CSV table of C-alpha atoms and ligand atoms in Angstrom, one decimal:
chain,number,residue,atom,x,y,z
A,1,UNK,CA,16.1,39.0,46.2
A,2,UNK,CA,14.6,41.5,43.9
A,3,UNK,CA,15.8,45.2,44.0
A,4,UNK,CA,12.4,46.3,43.1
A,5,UNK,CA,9.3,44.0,44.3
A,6,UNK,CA,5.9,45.7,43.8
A,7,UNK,CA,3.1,43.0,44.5
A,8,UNK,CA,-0.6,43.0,43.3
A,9,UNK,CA,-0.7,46.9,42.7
A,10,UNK,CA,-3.6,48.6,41.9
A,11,UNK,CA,-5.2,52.3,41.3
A,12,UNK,CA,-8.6,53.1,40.0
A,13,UNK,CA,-9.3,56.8,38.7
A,14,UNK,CA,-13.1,56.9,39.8
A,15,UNK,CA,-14.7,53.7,37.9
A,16,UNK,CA,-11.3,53.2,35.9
A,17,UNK,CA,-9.0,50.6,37.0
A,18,UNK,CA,-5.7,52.2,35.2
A,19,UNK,CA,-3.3,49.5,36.9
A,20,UNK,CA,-4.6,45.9,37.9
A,21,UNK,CA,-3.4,43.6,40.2
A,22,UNK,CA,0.3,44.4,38.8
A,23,UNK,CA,3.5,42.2,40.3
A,24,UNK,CA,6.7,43.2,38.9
A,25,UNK,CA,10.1,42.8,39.9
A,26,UNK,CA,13.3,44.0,38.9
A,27,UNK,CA,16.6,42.4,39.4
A,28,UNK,CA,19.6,44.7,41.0
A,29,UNK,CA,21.2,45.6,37.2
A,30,UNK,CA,19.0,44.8,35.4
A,31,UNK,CA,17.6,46.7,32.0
A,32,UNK,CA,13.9,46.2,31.9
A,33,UNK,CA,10.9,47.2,29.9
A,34,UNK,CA,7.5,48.0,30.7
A,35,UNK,CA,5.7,48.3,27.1
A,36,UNK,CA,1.8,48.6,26.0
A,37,UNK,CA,-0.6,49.9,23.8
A,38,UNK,CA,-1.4,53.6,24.4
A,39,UNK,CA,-3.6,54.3,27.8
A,40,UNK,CA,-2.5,50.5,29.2
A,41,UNK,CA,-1.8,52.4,32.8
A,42,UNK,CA,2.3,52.6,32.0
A,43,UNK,CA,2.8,56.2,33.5
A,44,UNK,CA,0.6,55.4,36.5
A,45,UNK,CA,2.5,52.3,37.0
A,46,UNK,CA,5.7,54.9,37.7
A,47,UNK,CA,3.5,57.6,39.1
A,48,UNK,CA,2.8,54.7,41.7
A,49,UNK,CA,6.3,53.5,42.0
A,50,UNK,CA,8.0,57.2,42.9
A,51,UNK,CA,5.3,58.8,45.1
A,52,UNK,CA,3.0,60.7,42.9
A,53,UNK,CA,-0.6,58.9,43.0
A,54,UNK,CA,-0.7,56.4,46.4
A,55,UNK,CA,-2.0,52.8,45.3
A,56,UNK,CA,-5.5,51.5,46.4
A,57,UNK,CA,-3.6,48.1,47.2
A,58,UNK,CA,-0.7,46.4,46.9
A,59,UNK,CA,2.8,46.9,48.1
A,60,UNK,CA,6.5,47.9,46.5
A,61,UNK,CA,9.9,47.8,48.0
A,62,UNK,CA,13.0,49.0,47.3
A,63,UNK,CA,16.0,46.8,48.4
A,64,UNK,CA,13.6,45.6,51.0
A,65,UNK,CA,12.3,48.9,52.0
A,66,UNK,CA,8.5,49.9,52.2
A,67,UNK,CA,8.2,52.5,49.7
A,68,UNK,CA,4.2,52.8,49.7
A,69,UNK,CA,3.0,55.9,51.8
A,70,UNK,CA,6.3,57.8,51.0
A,71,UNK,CA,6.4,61.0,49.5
A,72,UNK,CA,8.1,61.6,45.7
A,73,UNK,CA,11.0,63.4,47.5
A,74,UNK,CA,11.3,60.4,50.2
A,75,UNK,CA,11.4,57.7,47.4
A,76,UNK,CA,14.1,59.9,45.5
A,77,UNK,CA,16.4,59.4,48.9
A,78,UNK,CA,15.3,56.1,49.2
A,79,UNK,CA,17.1,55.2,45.6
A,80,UNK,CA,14.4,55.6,42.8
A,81,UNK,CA,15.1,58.4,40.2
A,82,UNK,CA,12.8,59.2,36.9
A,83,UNK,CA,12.4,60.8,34.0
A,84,UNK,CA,9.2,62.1,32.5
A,85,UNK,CA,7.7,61.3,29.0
A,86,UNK,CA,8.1,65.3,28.3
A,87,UNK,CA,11.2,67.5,29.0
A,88,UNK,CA,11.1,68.7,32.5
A,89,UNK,CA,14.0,70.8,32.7
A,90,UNK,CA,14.2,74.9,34.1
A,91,UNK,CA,15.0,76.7,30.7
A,92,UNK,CA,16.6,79.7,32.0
A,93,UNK,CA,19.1,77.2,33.8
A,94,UNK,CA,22.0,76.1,32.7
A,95,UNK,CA,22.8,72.6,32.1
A,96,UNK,CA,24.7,72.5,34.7
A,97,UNK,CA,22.7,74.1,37.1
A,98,UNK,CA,19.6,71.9,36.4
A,99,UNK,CA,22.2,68.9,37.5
A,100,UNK,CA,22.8,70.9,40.4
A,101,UNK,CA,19.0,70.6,41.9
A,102,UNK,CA,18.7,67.1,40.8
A,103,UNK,CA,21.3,66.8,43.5
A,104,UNK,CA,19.7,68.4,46.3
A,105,UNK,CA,18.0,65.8,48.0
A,106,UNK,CA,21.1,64.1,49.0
A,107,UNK,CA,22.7,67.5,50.8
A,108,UNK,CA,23.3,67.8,54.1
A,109,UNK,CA,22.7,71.1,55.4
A,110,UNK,CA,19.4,72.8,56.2
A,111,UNK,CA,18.0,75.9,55.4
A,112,UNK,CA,20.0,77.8,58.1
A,113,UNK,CA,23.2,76.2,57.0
A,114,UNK,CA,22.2,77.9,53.3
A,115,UNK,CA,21.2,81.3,54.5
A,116,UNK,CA,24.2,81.6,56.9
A,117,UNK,CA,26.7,80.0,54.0
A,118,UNK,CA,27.9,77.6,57.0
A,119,UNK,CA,30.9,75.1,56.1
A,120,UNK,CA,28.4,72.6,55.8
A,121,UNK,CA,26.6,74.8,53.1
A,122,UNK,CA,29.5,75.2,51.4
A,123,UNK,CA,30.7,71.6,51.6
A,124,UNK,CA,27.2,70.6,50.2
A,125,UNK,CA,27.3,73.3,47.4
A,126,UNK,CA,31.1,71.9,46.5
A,127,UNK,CA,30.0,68.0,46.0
A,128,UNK,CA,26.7,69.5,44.4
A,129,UNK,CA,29.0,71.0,41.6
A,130,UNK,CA,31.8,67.9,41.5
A,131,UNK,CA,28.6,65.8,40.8
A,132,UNK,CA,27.2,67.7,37.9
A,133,UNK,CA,30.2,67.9,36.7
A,134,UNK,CA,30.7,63.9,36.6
A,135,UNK,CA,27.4,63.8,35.6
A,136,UNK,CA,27.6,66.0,32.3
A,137,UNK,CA,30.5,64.2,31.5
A,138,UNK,CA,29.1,60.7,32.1
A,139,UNK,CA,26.5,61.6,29.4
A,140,UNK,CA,28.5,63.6,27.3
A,141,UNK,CA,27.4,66.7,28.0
A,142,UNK,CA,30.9,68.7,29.5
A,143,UNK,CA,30.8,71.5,26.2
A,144,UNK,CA,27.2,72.3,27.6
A,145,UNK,CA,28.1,73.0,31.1
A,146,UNK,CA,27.5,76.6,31.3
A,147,UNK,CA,24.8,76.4,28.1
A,148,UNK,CA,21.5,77.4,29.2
A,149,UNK,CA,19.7,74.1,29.0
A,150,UNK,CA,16.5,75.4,26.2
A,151,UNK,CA,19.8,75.9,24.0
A,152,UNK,CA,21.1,72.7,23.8
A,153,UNK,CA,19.5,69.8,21.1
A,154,UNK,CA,16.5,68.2,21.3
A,155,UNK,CA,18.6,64.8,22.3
A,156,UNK,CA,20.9,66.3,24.5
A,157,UNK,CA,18.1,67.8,26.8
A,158,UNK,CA,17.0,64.1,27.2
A,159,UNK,CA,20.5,63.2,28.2
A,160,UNK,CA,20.3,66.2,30.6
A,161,UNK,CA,17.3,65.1,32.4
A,162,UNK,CA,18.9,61.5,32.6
A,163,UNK,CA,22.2,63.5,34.5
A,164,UNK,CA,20.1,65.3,36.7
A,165,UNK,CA,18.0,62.5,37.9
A,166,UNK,CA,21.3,60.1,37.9
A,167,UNK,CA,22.9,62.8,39.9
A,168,UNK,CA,20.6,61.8,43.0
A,169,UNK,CA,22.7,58.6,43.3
A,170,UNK,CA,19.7,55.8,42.8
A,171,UNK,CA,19.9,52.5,43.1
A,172,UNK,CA,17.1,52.5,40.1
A,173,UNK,CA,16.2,54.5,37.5
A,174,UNK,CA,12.8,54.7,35.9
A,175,UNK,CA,12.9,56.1,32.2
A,176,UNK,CA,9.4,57.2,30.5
A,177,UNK,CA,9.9,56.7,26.9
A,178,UNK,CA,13.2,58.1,26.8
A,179,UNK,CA,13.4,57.7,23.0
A,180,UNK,CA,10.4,60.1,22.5
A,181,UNK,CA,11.1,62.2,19.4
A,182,UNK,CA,14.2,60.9,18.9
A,183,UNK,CA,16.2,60.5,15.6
A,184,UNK,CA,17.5,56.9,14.9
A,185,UNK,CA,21.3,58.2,15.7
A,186,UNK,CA,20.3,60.0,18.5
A,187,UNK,CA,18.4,56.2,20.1
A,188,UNK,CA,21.3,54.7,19.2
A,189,UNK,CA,23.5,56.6,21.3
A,190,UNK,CA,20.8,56.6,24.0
A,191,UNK,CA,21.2,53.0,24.0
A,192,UNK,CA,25.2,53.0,24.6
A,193,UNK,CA,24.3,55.6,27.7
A,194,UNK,CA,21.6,53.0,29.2
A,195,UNK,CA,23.9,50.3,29.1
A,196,UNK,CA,26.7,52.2,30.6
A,197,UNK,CA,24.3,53.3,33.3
A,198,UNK,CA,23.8,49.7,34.4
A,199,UNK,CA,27.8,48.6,33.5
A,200,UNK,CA,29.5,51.6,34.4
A,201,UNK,CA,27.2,53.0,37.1
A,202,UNK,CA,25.6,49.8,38.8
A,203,UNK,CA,22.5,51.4,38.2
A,204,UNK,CA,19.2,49.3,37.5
A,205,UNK,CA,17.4,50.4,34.6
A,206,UNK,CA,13.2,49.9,34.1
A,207,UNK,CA,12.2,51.9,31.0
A,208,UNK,CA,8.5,52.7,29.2
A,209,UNK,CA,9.4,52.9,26.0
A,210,UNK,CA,7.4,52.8,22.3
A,211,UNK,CA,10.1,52.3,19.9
A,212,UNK,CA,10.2,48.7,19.6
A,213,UNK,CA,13.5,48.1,18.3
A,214,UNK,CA,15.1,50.4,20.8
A,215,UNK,CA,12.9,47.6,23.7
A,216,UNK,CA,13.8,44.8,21.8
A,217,UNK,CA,17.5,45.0,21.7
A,218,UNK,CA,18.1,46.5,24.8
A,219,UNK,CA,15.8,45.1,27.3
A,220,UNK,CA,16.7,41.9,29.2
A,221,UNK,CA,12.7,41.1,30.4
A,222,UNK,CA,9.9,42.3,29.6
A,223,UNK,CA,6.6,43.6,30.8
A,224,UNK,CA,3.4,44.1,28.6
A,225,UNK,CA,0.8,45.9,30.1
A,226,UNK,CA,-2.7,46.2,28.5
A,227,UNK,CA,-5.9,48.0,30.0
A,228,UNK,CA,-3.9,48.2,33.6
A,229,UNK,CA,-3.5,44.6,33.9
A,230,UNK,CA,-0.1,42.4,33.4
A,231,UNK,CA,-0.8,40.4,29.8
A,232,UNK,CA,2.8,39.3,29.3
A,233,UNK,CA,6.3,39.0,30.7
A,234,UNK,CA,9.5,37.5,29.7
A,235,UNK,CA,12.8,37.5,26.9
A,236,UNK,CA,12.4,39.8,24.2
A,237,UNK,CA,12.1,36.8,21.8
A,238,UNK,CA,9.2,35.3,24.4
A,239,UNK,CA,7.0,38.7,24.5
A,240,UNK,CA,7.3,39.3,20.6
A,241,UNK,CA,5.9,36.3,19.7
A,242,UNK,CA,3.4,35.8,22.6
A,243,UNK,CA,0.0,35.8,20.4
A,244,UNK,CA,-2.2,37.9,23.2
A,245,UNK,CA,0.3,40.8,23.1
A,246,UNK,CA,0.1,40.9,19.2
A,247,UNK,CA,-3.2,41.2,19.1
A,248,UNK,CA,-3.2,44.0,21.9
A,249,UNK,CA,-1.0,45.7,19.5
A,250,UNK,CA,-2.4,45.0,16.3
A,251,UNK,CA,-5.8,44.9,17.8
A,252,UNK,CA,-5.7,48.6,18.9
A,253,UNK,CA,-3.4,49.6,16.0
A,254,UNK,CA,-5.9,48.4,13.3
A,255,UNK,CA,-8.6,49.6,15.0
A,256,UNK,CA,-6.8,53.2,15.1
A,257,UNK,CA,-4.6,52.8,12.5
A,258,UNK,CA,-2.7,55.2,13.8
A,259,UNK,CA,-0.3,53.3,16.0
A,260,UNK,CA,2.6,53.7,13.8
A,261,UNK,CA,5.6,51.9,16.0
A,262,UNK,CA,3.8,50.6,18.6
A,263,UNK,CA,2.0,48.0,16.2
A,264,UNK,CA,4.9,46.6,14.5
A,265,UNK,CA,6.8,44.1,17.2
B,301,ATP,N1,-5.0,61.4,37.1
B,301,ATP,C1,-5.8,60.6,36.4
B,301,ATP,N2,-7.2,60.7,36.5
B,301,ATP,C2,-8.0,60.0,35.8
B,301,ATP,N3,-7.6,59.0,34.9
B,301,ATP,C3,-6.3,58.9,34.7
B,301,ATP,C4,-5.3,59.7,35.5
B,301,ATP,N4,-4.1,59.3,35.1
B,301,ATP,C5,-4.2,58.3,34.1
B,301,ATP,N5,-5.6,58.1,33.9
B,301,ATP,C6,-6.2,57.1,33.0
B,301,ATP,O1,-5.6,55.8,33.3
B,301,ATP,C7,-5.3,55.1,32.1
B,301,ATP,C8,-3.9,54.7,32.0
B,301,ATP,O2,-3.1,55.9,31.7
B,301,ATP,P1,-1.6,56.0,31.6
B,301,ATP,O3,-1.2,57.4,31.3
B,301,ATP,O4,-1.0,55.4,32.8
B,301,ATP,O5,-1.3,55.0,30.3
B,301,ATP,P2,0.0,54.8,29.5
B,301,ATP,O6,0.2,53.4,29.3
B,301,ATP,O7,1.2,55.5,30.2
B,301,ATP,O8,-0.3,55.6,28.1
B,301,ATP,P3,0.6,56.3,27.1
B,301,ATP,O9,1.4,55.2,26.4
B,301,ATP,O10,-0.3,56.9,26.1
B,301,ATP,O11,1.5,57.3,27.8
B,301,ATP,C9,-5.8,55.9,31.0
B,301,ATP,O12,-7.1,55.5,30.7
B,301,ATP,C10,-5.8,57.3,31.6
B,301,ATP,O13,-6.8,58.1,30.9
């Protein structure tokens, strides 16, 4: 059985149809892509996934679980974690402290137990702080602990966000180009992290991602998605030499000229 299923999904935006009769499914540890030419309904696909738009039709669970109807914070404690395609984190926070709210949505305690400082609060804030800690460590972040998070590099605010949303415990998590604006050593060390997130962890791993050499080295399958609907699927080797995804690519990227990365498979 799948980890992730999602079955003939779809969302229209008024007469757009930004995903198409999707299926998709993601092994339990696996490290999968979902690539396609700019606008090709990628970020709605994850919008969909964890909560934030509701789809018109179709269907996706999660270990078996209905996750369609749930809100963003319910799929987070169902086991789905993300990051966005821009930085997200609270500036005037420390590292660790952004960790720490990633981790709220698996405490215990209520608001009572918080404004009262019960055991339970305590308890709660105790793991909340043992978990950051792991986390920063996991991604090589420990020196940064009490940095406030705007201070740290450009790559090692990406690795924050991927602590904090790892700190909720998912079974999967969905990365939105998490190469964005990266420097070539900097994507190499974010590959190493997403493999130790499925090795080390036992976390699944579905990623959107532009950089095409970051995909095709990393990825075990492969999703193309072009004007919302599913034009390809498969090995690395499979999808870069599938004719109808080139000329999506080159198609687009000619007619722009613009695409820089995204044309060259
Ligand atoms: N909230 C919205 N309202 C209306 N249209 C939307 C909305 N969100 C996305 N769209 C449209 O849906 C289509 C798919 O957009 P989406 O952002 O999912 O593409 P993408 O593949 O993630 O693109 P990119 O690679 O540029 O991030 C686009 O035409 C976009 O303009």
């Amino acid at each position: 059985m799948s980890l992730l299923d999602v079955q003939r999904l779809t969302k229209t935006f008024g007469g757009l149809t930004a995903v198409n009769d999707v299926t998709f499914q993601v092994p339990e540890r696996g490290i999968i892509s979902v690539i396609g030419p700019n606008g090709a309904g990628k970020t709605t696909f994850f919008n969909l996934i964890t909560g934030i738009y509701a789809p018109d039709a179709g269907s996706i669970t999660l270990a078996g679980q209905n996750l369609v109807g749930l809100r963003p914070d319910q799929v987070v404690a169902a086991g789905i974690s993300r990051t966005f395609q821009n930085i997200r984190l609270f500036p005037s926070m420390t590292a660790e402290e952004n960790i720490m709210l990633g981790r709220g949505v698996r405490l215990k305690g209520g608001f009572w137990d918080a404004v009262l400082r019960t055991g339970k609060f305590r308890r709660d804030e105790e793991e909340a702080n043992n978990t950051a800690r792991l986390m920063l460590d996991f991604v090589g972040l420990s020196k940064w602990r009490g940095e406030l998070s705007t201070n740290l590099p450009y790559g090692d605010q990406r690795r924050l966000e991927i602590a904090r949303a790892l700190a909720t415990t998912p079974k999967l998590i969905l990365l939105d180009e998490p190469a964005a604006g990266m420097n070539p050593r900097e994507t190499e060390d974010l590959k190493a992290l997403i493999r130790a997130i499925r090795d080390e962890l036992g976390v699944t791993v579905v990623l959107i991602e532009h950089d095409m050499r970051l995909v095709m080295t990393l990825s075990e399958n492969i999703t193309v998605l072009n004007y919302g609907s599913k034009l390809s699927e498969g090995l690395p080797h499979q999808v870069r030499n599938d004719p109808a995804v080139m000329e999506a690519y080159l198609g687009r990227g000619a007619a722009a000229g613009e695409h820089g990365k995204e044309a060259r498979l």
